Amino acid sequence: LPGWRKYNLTYRIVNYTPDMARVDVDEAIQNGLEVWSGVTPLTFTKISKGIADIMIAFRTRVHGRCPRYFDGPLGVLGHAFPPGLGLGGDTHFDEDENWTKDGAGFNLFLVAAHEFGHALGLSHSNDQTALMFPNYVSLDPNKYPLSQDDINGIQSIYG
Ligand SMILES: CC(C)C[C@H](C(=O)NO)C(=O)N[C@@H](CC(N)=O)C(=O)NCc1cccc(N)c1
Ligand SMILES: [Ca+2]
Ligand SMILES: [Zn+2]
């Protein structure tokens, strides 16, 4: 099954990037999740210790027991694992990027919203307007990021 078998999910921000104020990271992550909860029955609850469904961390290169590695500045910006136990749902951001709350560097909210699409079961889309399109096109972070393709995709899993 491609999605989570429960609608009430927990998340934990395990560490914070020094690029941004903590409150701005919290806000970017919360908004990135709310993009998806706004079009599904999913809810997201933040916990500050223990194991959450979606463990969020900023990492570089080879990190922990993660089977995927980061590549330094640019290139890969993040990765997230599809729904499941353990690593499932976990979302990592490449700390070698310049994370921002505005248009400079890479906008954390936009990348997070994309990665959470994967954490909820979506794969990449070939629709150039889709948030799940493979490449980060510098979308306006104030513009609603979901395309109809994204909404159709997520609602086919959690409709
Ligand atoms: C093969 C994957 C591990 C690539 C990785 C990705 O898709 N993560 O979800 C990634 O960071 N892709 C870059 C593009 C690339 N350099 O391959 C990206 O910008 N993904 C995040 C993103 C953010 C916002 C919008 C979109 N469309 C994509
Ligand atoms: Ca990188
Ligand atoms: Zn992706």
mmCIF file of C-alpha atoms and ligand atoms in Angstrom:
data_model
loop_
_atom_site.group_PDB
_atom_site.id
_atom_site.type_symbol
_atom_site.label_atom_id
_atom_site.label_comp_id
_atom_site.label_asym_id
_atom_site.label_seq_id
_atom_site.Cartn_x
_atom_site.Cartn_y
_atom_site.Cartn_z
ATOM 1 C CA LEU A 1 0.000 0.000 0.000
ATOM 2 C CA PRO A 2 1.497 3.350 -0.985
ATOM 3 C CA GLY A 3 0.274 5.450 1.946
ATOM 4 C CA TRP A 4 0.133 5.570 5.728
ATOM 5 C CA ARG A 5 -2.511 3.328 7.280
ATOM 6 C CA LYS A 6 -3.320 6.040 9.834
ATOM 7 C CA TYR A 7 -4.275 9.646 9.302
ATOM 8 C CA ASN A 8 -2.888 11.177 12.513
ATOM 9 C CA LEU A 9 0.870 11.396 12.039
ATOM 10 C CA THR A 10 3.581 12.780 14.309
ATOM 11 C CA TYR A 11 6.733 14.645 13.297
ATOM 12 C CA ARG A 12 9.888 15.727 15.113
ATOM 13 C CA ILE A 13 12.543 18.218 14.034
ATOM 14 C CA VAL A 14 15.635 16.387 15.297
ATOM 15 C CA ASN A 15 18.119 19.193 14.583
ATOM 16 C CA TYR A 16 18.113 22.711 13.135
ATOM 17 C CA THR A 17 20.056 24.355 10.323
ATOM 18 C CA PRO A 18 22.215 27.306 11.445
ATOM 19 C CA ASP A 19 21.119 29.112 8.254
ATOM 20 C CA MET A 20 17.775 30.184 9.710
ATOM 21 C CA ALA A 21 16.149 31.181 13.002
ATOM 22 C CA ARG A 22 14.590 28.189 14.783
ATOM 23 C CA VAL A 23 11.135 29.718 14.640
ATOM 24 C CA ASP A 24 11.493 30.130 10.874
ATOM 25 C CA VAL A 25 12.479 26.458 10.490
ATOM 26 C CA ASP A 26 9.498 25.420 12.640
ATOM 27 C CA GLU A 27 7.220 27.591 10.493
ATOM 28 C CA ALA A 28 8.622 26.334 7.148
ATOM 29 C CA ILE A 29 8.194 22.708 8.242
ATOM 30 C CA GLN A 30 4.694 23.276 9.637
ATOM 31 C CA ASN A 31 3.621 25.079 6.467
ATOM 32 C CA GLY A 32 5.187 22.368 4.310
ATOM 33 C CA LEU A 33 3.042 19.768 6.105
ATOM 34 C CA GLU A 34 -0.087 21.951 6.051
ATOM 35 C CA VAL A 35 0.084 22.065 2.253
ATOM 36 C CA TRP A 36 -0.794 18.360 2.291
ATOM 37 C CA SER A 37 -3.134 18.258 5.304
ATOM 38 C CA GLY A 38 -5.177 20.945 3.547
ATOM 39 C CA VAL A 39 -6.148 18.519 0.760
ATOM 40 C CA THR A 40 -6.340 15.215 2.721
ATOM 41 C CA PRO A 41 -7.749 13.888 6.030
ATOM 42 C CA LEU A 42 -4.158 13.803 7.365
ATOM 43 C CA THR A 43 -3.175 15.628 10.578
ATOM 44 C CA PHE A 44 0.372 16.336 11.804
ATOM 45 C CA THR A 45 1.369 16.680 15.469
ATOM 46 C CA LYS A 46 4.815 17.996 16.448
ATOM 47 C CA ILE A 47 6.661 16.114 19.208
ATOM 48 C CA SER A 48 9.971 17.201 20.703
ATOM 49 C CA LYS A 49 11.414 13.840 21.844
ATOM 50 C CA GLY A 50 11.078 10.154 21.127
ATOM 51 C CA ILE A 51 10.332 8.562 17.792
ATOM 52 C CA ALA A 52 7.913 10.328 15.434
ATOM 53 C CA ASP A 53 6.460 8.933 12.214
ATOM 54 C CA ILE A 54 8.292 11.662 10.287
ATOM 55 C CA MET A 55 11.769 12.319 11.752
ATOM 56 C CA ILE A 56 13.174 15.501 10.158
ATOM 57 C CA ALA A 57 16.919 16.265 10.183
ATOM 58 C CA PHE A 58 19.573 18.389 8.480
ATOM 59 C CA ARG A 59 22.477 16.162 7.437
ATOM 60 C CA THR A 60 25.512 16.126 5.112
ATOM 61 C CA ARG A 61 27.259 13.507 2.960
ATOM 62 C CA VAL A 62 27.159 10.007 4.558
ATOM 63 C CA HIS A 63 24.904 10.289 7.607
ATOM 64 C CA GLY A 64 23.914 7.797 10.301
ATOM 65 C CA ARG A 65 22.303 4.596 9.117
ATOM 66 C CA CYS A 66 20.689 6.359 6.144
ATOM 67 C CA PRO A 67 21.187 4.369 2.909
ATOM 68 C CA ARG A 68 21.258 7.573 0.826
ATOM 69 C CA TYR A 69 23.986 10.209 0.876
ATOM 70 C CA PHE A 70 24.174 13.914 0.209
ATOM 71 C CA ASP A 71 26.505 15.557 -2.284
ATOM 72 C CA GLY A 72 27.693 18.890 -0.901
ATOM 73 C CA PRO A 73 26.364 22.235 -2.112
ATOM 74 C CA LEU A 74 23.666 22.184 -4.867
ATOM 75 C CA GLY A 75 22.570 19.025 -6.680
ATOM 76 C CA VAL A 76 20.515 16.924 -4.285
ATOM 77 C CA LEU A 77 18.724 19.151 -1.762
ATOM 78 C CA GLY A 78 16.899 16.575 0.307
ATOM 79 C CA HIS A 79 15.375 13.119 0.387
ATOM 80 C CA ALA A 80 12.448 11.472 2.127
ATOM 81 C CA PHE A 81 11.447 7.834 2.554
ATOM 82 C CA PRO A 82 7.992 6.540 1.588
ATOM 83 C CA PRO A 83 5.471 5.656 4.314
ATOM 84 C CA GLY A 84 6.387 2.772 6.618
ATOM 85 C CA LEU A 85 7.984 1.815 9.894
ATOM 86 C CA GLY A 86 11.506 2.849 10.897
ATOM 87 C CA LEU A 87 13.059 5.032 8.190
ATOM 88 C CA GLY A 88 9.647 5.303 6.493
ATOM 89 C CA GLY A 89 8.516 8.935 6.289
ATOM 90 C CA ASP A 90 11.845 10.254 7.530
ATOM 91 C CA THR A 91 12.940 13.410 5.756
ATOM 92 C CA HIS A 92 16.497 14.739 5.476
ATOM 93 C CA PHE A 93 17.684 18.096 4.152
ATOM 94 C CA ASP A 94 21.219 18.658 2.844
ATOM 95 C CA GLU A 95 22.881 20.983 5.356
ATOM 96 C CA ASP A 96 25.427 21.968 2.695
ATOM 97 C CA GLU A 97 22.694 24.087 1.055
ATOM 98 C CA ASN A 98 21.829 27.664 2.022
ATOM 99 C CA TRP A 99 18.372 27.312 3.567
ATOM 100 C CA THR A 100 16.203 30.437 3.635
ATOM 101 C CA LYS A 101 12.684 31.651 4.386
ATOM 102 C CA ASP A 102 12.647 33.873 1.294
ATOM 103 C CA GLY A 103 13.801 33.703 -2.313
ATOM 104 C CA ALA A 104 17.572 33.510 -1.694
ATOM 105 C CA GLY A 105 19.373 30.154 -1.567
ATOM 106 C CA PHE A 106 16.803 27.365 -1.355
ATOM 107 C CA ASN A 107 13.464 28.094 0.220
ATOM 108 C CA LEU A 108 13.033 25.545 3.013
ATOM 109 C CA PHE A 109 9.230 25.637 2.878
ATOM 110 C CA LEU A 110 9.178 24.714 -0.836
ATOM 111 C CA VAL A 111 11.728 21.916 -0.558
ATOM 112 C CA ALA A 112 10.018 20.604 2.588
ATOM 113 C CA ALA A 113 6.627 20.548 0.875
ATOM 114 C CA HIS A 114 8.179 18.555 -1.977
ATOM 115 C CA GLU A 115 9.928 16.118 0.366
ATOM 116 C CA PHE A 116 6.796 15.601 2.461
ATOM 117 C CA GLY A 117 5.033 14.602 -0.743
ATOM 118 C CA HIS A 118 7.463 11.677 -0.890
ATOM 119 C CA ALA A 119 7.065 11.005 2.858
ATOM 120 C CA LEU A 120 3.317 10.609 2.236
ATOM 121 C CA GLY A 121 3.753 8.235 -0.698
ATOM 122 C CA LEU A 122 4.072 10.391 -3.824
ATOM 123 C CA SER A 123 6.802 9.894 -6.388
ATOM 124 C CA HIS A 124 7.988 12.427 -8.946
ATOM 125 C CA SER A 125 5.667 13.902 -11.530
ATOM 126 C CA ASN A 126 6.504 14.798 -15.123
ATOM 127 C CA ASP A 127 4.076 17.699 -14.952
ATOM 128 C CA GLN A 128 6.338 20.752 -15.082
ATOM 129 C CA THR A 129 3.896 22.770 -12.944
ATOM 130 C CA ALA A 130 3.776 20.119 -10.215
ATOM 131 C CA LEU A 131 5.457 20.502 -6.835
ATOM 132 C CA MET A 132 6.495 16.876 -7.289
ATOM 133 C CA PHE A 133 8.357 17.679 -10.505
ATOM 134 C CA PRO A 134 11.931 16.468 -9.951
ATOM 135 C CA ASN A 135 13.656 19.808 -10.201
ATOM 136 C CA TYR A 136 13.408 22.814 -7.913
ATOM 137 C CA VAL A 137 12.177 25.625 -10.095
ATOM 138 C CA SER A 138 12.347 28.782 -8.007
ATOM 139 C CA LEU A 139 8.618 28.993 -7.391
ATOM 140 C CA ASP A 140 7.289 32.032 -5.576
ATOM 141 C CA PRO A 141 7.240 30.794 -1.939
ATOM 142 C CA ASN A 142 4.158 32.933 -1.348
ATOM 143 C CA LYS A 143 2.278 31.244 -4.168
ATOM 144 C CA TYR A 144 0.278 28.121 -3.356
ATOM 145 C CA PRO A 145 2.694 25.334 -4.423
ATOM 146 C CA LEU A 146 0.307 22.485 -5.302
ATOM 147 C CA SER A 147 -0.794 21.858 -8.865
ATOM 148 C CA GLN A 148 -3.877 19.831 -9.795
ATOM 149 C CA ASP A 149 -1.497 16.969 -10.564
ATOM 150 C CA ASP A 150 -0.210 17.037 -6.965
ATOM 151 C CA ILE A 151 -3.745 17.151 -5.561
ATOM 152 C CA ASN A 152 -4.921 14.291 -7.777
ATOM 153 C CA GLY A 153 -1.898 12.263 -6.701
ATOM 154 C CA ILE A 154 -2.306 12.724 -2.957
ATOM 155 C CA GLN A 155 -6.075 12.262 -3.091
ATOM 156 C CA SER A 156 -5.643 9.000 -4.987
ATOM 157 C CA ILE A 157 -3.801 7.725 -1.894
ATOM 158 C CA TYR A 158 -5.793 9.443 0.895
ATOM 159 C CA GLY A 159 -9.017 10.371 -0.929
HETATM 160 C C1 LIG B 1 17.102 11.700 -6.792
HETATM 161 C C2 LIG B 1 16.621 12.499 -5.617
HETATM 162 C C3 LIG B 1 17.348 12.114 -4.343
HETATM 163 C C4 LIG B 1 16.826 13.993 -5.931
HETATM 164 C C5 LIG B 1 16.296 14.846 -4.805
HETATM 165 C C6 LIG B 1 14.775 14.708 -4.658
HETATM 166 O O1 LIG B 1 14.002 14.655 -5.574
HETATM 167 N N1 LIG B 1 14.366 14.664 -3.386
HETATM 168 O O2 LIG B 1 13.023 14.581 -3.164
HETATM 169 C C7 LIG B 1 16.563 16.312 -5.016
HETATM 170 O O3 LIG B 1 17.029 17.001 -4.140
HETATM 171 N N2 LIG B 1 16.253 16.807 -6.207
HETATM 172 C C8 LIG B 1 16.504 18.227 -6.457
HETATM 173 C C9 LIG B 1 16.691 18.414 -7.940
HETATM 174 C C10 LIG B 1 17.932 17.692 -8.319
HETATM 175 N N3 LIG B 1 18.993 18.377 -8.145
HETATM 176 O O4 LIG B 1 17.852 16.534 -8.646
HETATM 177 C C11 LIG B 1 15.359 19.070 -5.965
HETATM 178 O O5 LIG B 1 15.367 20.253 -6.179
HETATM 179 N N4 LIG B 1 14.359 18.482 -5.270
HETATM 180 C C12 LIG B 1 13.555 19.244 -4.357
HETATM 181 C C13 LIG B 1 12.461 20.034 -4.969
HETATM 182 C C14 LIG B 1 11.966 21.103 -4.208
HETATM 183 C C15 LIG B 1 10.921 21.893 -4.651
HETATM 184 C C16 LIG B 1 10.310 21.632 -5.850
HETATM 185 C C17 LIG B 1 10.758 20.597 -6.627
HETATM 186 N N5 LIG B 1 10.103 20.375 -7.803
HETATM 187 C C18 LIG B 1 11.843 19.793 -6.203
HETATM 188 CA CA CA B 2 23.426 18.964 -2.129
HETATM 189 ZN ZN ZN B 3 11.936 14.516 -4.953
#
